[in-house]
Amino acid sequence: MDVEDGTKAAIIEASIKLFYNKGYRGTSMPDIASECSITPAAIYYHFKNKEQVLWSCYENLVEELNERVIKEVNKFDDPRAKLERFIEIVFNIWFDRPELSLLQAGPIADLSAKRTFQYKVHRANWFKFVYDLIAELGGSFRSDEELRFSSLILSKSLSYPETLIGEFGYDHEDVSDDVKKNILVMLKKFYVQALTGERFPG
């Protein structure tokens, strides 16, 4: 990676973290520049405006999600093994890469019509992946409406486990590996039994 590519990558990563922590409107171009130890002019060399920075962040996060989840899950042939691996990866992502949750809701800022459409396509592709994952199980949810609803619940609940963690009285930053392991076993048990009608061992 040359210097220019390295600077652009650093701008995108810094922006991802700032947008996640401060919001889009709460983050200025000088904030991003300060985070990267560069001048605002250096950002404008790579990006036309803040919306273009945001869109590059979305594209990077989509690519990362594909690499970390979709490609990894598709290494398995067995539908149940795919489901269990999916649950494990998405649950654990929240602890080491919570910024990926920026892709779970609607855009965090107004986008152009073209980019709004592209964003919706990204989200549709993600939910289609989860939909196919459940459909492949051939379990208790089989109608199109049930599969769509189930894929939404599965994706959303795994992407925001802080609700679950909080109910157990933990802050996600202080959760031990043992606690995470126990919660993950319960999640797998719940979803495997709900989606397949089979009992989960353990």
CSV table of C-alpha atoms in Angstrom, one decimal:
chain,number,residue,atom,x,y,z
A,1,MET,CA,0.0,0.0,0.0
A,2,ASP,CA,1.5,3.3,-1.0
A,3,VAL,CA,1.4,6.5,1.1
A,4,GLU,CA,-1.8,7.9,-0.6
A,5,ASP,CA,-3.7,4.7,-0.2
A,6,GLY,CA,-2.5,4.4,3.3
A,7,THR,CA,-3.7,7.9,4.1
A,8,LYS,CA,-7.1,7.2,2.5
A,9,ALA,CA,-7.5,4.0,4.5
A,10,ALA,CA,-6.6,5.8,7.7
A,11,ILE,CA,-9.2,8.5,7.0
A,12,ILE,CA,-11.9,5.9,6.4
A,13,GLU,CA,-11.0,3.9,9.6
A,14,ALA,CA,-10.9,7.1,11.7
A,15,SER,CA,-14.2,8.2,10.3
A,16,ILE,CA,-15.9,4.9,11.0
A,17,LYS,CA,-14.9,5.1,14.6
A,18,LEU,CA,-15.9,8.8,14.9
A,19,PHE,CA,-19.3,8.3,13.2
A,20,TYR,CA,-20.0,5.3,15.5
A,21,ASN,CA,-19.0,7.2,18.7
A,22,LYS,CA,-20.1,10.8,17.9
A,23,GLY,CA,-22.6,10.3,15.1
A,24,TYR,CA,-22.4,11.7,11.6
A,25,ARG,CA,-23.6,15.2,12.4
A,26,GLY,CA,-21.4,15.3,15.5
A,27,THR,CA,-18.3,14.6,13.5
A,28,SER,CA,-16.6,17.4,11.5
A,29,MET,CA,-13.9,17.1,8.8
A,30,PRO,CA,-11.4,18.8,11.3
A,31,ASP,CA,-12.3,16.1,13.8
A,32,ILE,CA,-11.4,13.4,11.2
A,33,ALA,CA,-8.2,15.3,10.3
A,34,SER,CA,-7.2,15.6,13.9
A,35,GLU,CA,-7.8,11.8,14.5
A,36,CYS,CA,-5.5,11.1,11.5
A,37,SER,CA,-2.9,13.7,12.4
A,38,ILE,CA,-3.4,15.4,9.0
A,39,THR,CA,-4.8,18.6,7.8
A,40,PRO,CA,-8.5,19.0,6.6
A,41,ALA,CA,-7.0,19.8,3.1
A,42,ALA,CA,-5.5,16.3,3.0
A,43,ILE,CA,-9.0,14.8,3.4
A,44,TYR,CA,-10.3,16.9,0.6
A,45,TYR,CA,-7.5,15.6,-1.6
A,46,HIS,CA,-9.1,12.1,-1.3
A,47,PHE,CA,-12.8,13.0,-0.7
A,48,LYS,CA,-15.1,15.6,-2.2
A,49,ASN,CA,-17.2,16.0,0.9
A,50,LYS,CA,-18.2,14.3,4.1
A,51,GLU,CA,-21.0,12.3,2.4
A,52,GLN,CA,-18.3,10.8,0.2
A,53,VAL,CA,-16.3,9.9,3.3
A,54,LEU,CA,-19.4,8.3,4.8
A,55,TRP,CA,-20.1,6.3,1.7
A,56,SER,CA,-16.6,5.0,1.6
A,57,CYS,CA,-17.0,3.9,5.3
A,58,TYR,CA,-20.2,2.0,4.4
A,59,GLU,CA,-18.4,0.3,1.5
A,60,ASN,CA,-15.5,-0.8,3.7
A,61,LEU,CA,-17.9,-2.1,6.4
A,62,VAL,CA,-19.9,-4.0,3.8
A,63,GLU,CA,-16.7,-5.6,2.5
A,64,GLU,CA,-15.6,-6.4,6.0
A,65,LEU,CA,-19.0,-7.9,6.9
A,66,ASN,CA,-18.8,-10.1,3.8
A,67,GLU,CA,-15.3,-11.3,4.6
A,68,ARG,CA,-15.9,-12.0,8.3
A,69,VAL,CA,-19.4,-13.5,8.1
A,70,ILE,CA,-20.6,-14.5,4.6
A,71,LYS,CA,-17.4,-16.1,3.3
A,72,GLU,CA,-16.7,-17.8,6.7
A,73,VAL,CA,-20.2,-19.2,7.0
A,74,ASN,CA,-20.2,-20.5,3.4
A,75,LYS,CA,-17.2,-22.6,4.2
A,76,PHE,CA,-19.7,-25.1,5.7
A,77,ASP,CA,-22.0,-27.3,3.7
A,78,ASP,CA,-24.3,-28.5,6.6
A,79,PRO,CA,-27.1,-25.9,7.1
A,80,ARG,CA,-27.1,-26.4,10.9
A,81,ALA,CA,-23.3,-25.9,11.0
A,82,LYS,CA,-23.8,-22.7,9.0
A,83,LEU,CA,-26.4,-21.4,11.4
A,84,GLU,CA,-24.3,-22.1,14.5
A,85,ARG,CA,-21.2,-20.5,12.9
A,86,PHE,CA,-23.3,-17.5,11.9
A,87,ILE,CA,-24.6,-17.0,15.4
A,88,GLU,CA,-21.1,-17.3,16.9
A,89,ILE,CA,-19.5,-14.8,14.4
A,90,VAL,CA,-22.2,-12.1,14.6
A,91,PHE,CA,-22.4,-12.3,18.4
A,92,ASN,CA,-18.7,-12.0,18.8
A,93,ILE,CA,-18.3,-9.2,16.2
A,94,TRP,CA,-20.2,-6.8,18.5
A,95,PHE,CA,-17.4,-7.1,21.1
A,96,ASP,CA,-14.4,-6.6,18.8
A,97,ARG,CA,-16.0,-4.5,15.9
A,98,PRO,CA,-19.2,-2.8,17.2
A,99,GLU,CA,-18.8,-0.2,14.4
A,100,LEU,CA,-20.3,-2.8,12.0
A,101,SER,CA,-23.7,-2.0,13.7
A,102,LEU,CA,-23.6,1.2,11.5
A,103,LEU,CA,-24.9,-1.1,8.8
A,104,GLN,CA,-27.8,-2.5,10.8
A,105,ALA,CA,-30.1,0.5,10.8
A,106,GLY,CA,-31.0,3.1,8.1
A,107,PRO,CA,-28.2,5.4,6.8
A,108,ILE,CA,-26.9,7.7,9.6
A,109,ALA,CA,-27.2,10.7,7.3
A,110,ASP,CA,-29.1,11.8,4.2
A,111,LEU,CA,-27.6,10.3,1.1
A,112,SER,CA,-28.1,11.1,-2.5
A,113,ALA,CA,-30.8,9.1,-4.3
A,114,LYS,CA,-28.3,6.8,-6.0
A,115,ARG,CA,-26.4,6.0,-2.8
A,116,THR,CA,-29.7,5.5,-0.8
A,117,PHE,CA,-30.6,2.9,-3.4
A,118,GLN,CA,-27.2,1.3,-3.2
A,119,TYR,CA,-27.4,1.2,0.6
A,120,LYS,CA,-30.8,-0.5,0.4
A,121,VAL,CA,-29.3,-3.1,-2.0
A,122,HIS,CA,-26.5,-3.8,0.5
A,123,ARG,CA,-29.1,-4.3,3.3
A,124,ALA,CA,-31.3,-6.4,1.0
A,125,ASN,CA,-28.3,-8.7,0.1
A,126,TRP,CA,-27.5,-9.1,3.8
A,127,PHE,CA,-31.1,-10.1,4.8
A,128,LYS,CA,-31.3,-12.4,1.7
A,129,PHE,CA,-28.2,-14.2,3.0
A,130,VAL,CA,-29.8,-14.6,6.4
A,131,TYR,CA,-33.1,-15.6,4.8
A,132,ASP,CA,-31.4,-18.3,2.7
A,133,LEU,CA,-29.6,-19.5,5.8
A,134,ILE,CA,-32.9,-20.2,7.6
A,135,ALA,CA,-34.7,-21.5,4.5
A,136,GLU,CA,-31.8,-24.0,3.9
A,137,LEU,CA,-32.6,-25.5,7.4
A,138,GLY,CA,-36.0,-26.7,6.2
A,139,GLY,CA,-37.2,-26.2,9.8
A,140,SER,CA,-40.4,-25.0,11.3
A,141,PHE,CA,-40.4,-21.6,9.6
A,142,ARG,CA,-41.2,-22.2,5.9
A,143,SER,CA,-43.6,-19.6,4.4
A,144,ASP,CA,-42.0,-16.5,2.8
A,145,GLU,CA,-43.5,-14.3,5.5
A,146,GLU,CA,-42.2,-16.4,8.3
A,147,LEU,CA,-38.7,-16.7,6.7
A,148,ARG,CA,-38.5,-12.9,6.2
A,149,PHE,CA,-39.6,-12.2,9.8
A,150,SER,CA,-37.3,-14.8,11.2
A,151,SER,CA,-34.3,-13.5,9.3
A,152,LEU,CA,-35.0,-10.0,10.6
A,153,ILE,CA,-35.2,-11.2,14.2
A,154,LEU,CA,-32.1,-13.3,14.0
A,155,SER,CA,-30.0,-10.6,12.4
A,156,LYS,CA,-31.2,-7.8,14.6
A,157,SER,CA,-31.0,-9.6,17.9
A,158,LEU,CA,-27.5,-10.9,17.3
A,159,SER,CA,-26.3,-7.5,16.2
A,160,TYR,CA,-27.4,-5.8,19.4
A,161,PRO,CA,-26.5,-8.2,22.2
A,162,GLU,CA,-26.0,-5.3,24.7
A,163,THR,CA,-29.7,-5.6,25.6
A,164,LEU,CA,-29.1,-9.3,26.5
A,165,ILE,CA,-25.8,-8.5,28.3
A,166,GLY,CA,-27.4,-5.7,30.2
A,167,GLU,CA,-30.2,-7.9,31.5
A,168,PHE,CA,-27.5,-10.1,33.0
A,169,GLY,CA,-26.1,-7.1,34.8
A,170,TYR,CA,-22.9,-6.8,32.7
A,171,ASP,CA,-21.3,-4.0,30.8
A,172,HIS,CA,-20.2,-5.4,27.4
A,173,GLU,CA,-16.6,-4.1,27.9
A,174,ASP,CA,-16.3,-6.0,31.2
A,175,VAL,CA,-17.8,-9.3,30.1
A,176,SER,CA,-15.5,-12.3,30.7
A,177,ASP,CA,-14.9,-15.0,28.1
A,178,ASP,CA,-16.7,-17.5,30.3
A,179,VAL,CA,-19.8,-15.3,30.4
A,180,LYS,CA,-19.7,-14.7,26.7
A,181,LYS,CA,-19.3,-18.5,26.1
A,182,ASN,CA,-22.3,-19.3,28.3
A,183,ILE,CA,-24.5,-16.7,26.6
A,184,LEU,CA,-23.5,-17.9,23.2
A,185,VAL,CA,-24.4,-21.5,24.1
A,186,MET,CA,-27.9,-20.2,25.2
A,187,LEU,CA,-28.3,-18.3,22.0
A,188,LYS,CA,-27.3,-21.3,19.8
A,189,LYS,CA,-29.7,-23.5,21.8
A,190,PHE,CA,-32.6,-21.0,21.5
A,191,TYR,CA,-32.2,-20.4,17.7
A,192,VAL,CA,-31.3,-24.0,16.7
A,193,GLN,CA,-34.4,-25.3,18.5
A,194,ALA,CA,-36.6,-22.4,17.3
A,195,LEU,CA,-35.5,-22.6,13.6
A,196,THR,CA,-35.1,-26.4,13.2
A,197,GLY,CA,-37.4,-27.9,15.8
A,198,GLU,CA,-34.4,-30.0,17.0
A,199,ARG,CA,-32.9,-30.0,20.4
A,200,PHE,CA,-29.5,-28.4,20.8
A,201,PRO,CA,-27.0,-30.5,22.7
A,202,GLY,CA,-25.5,-28.8,25.8
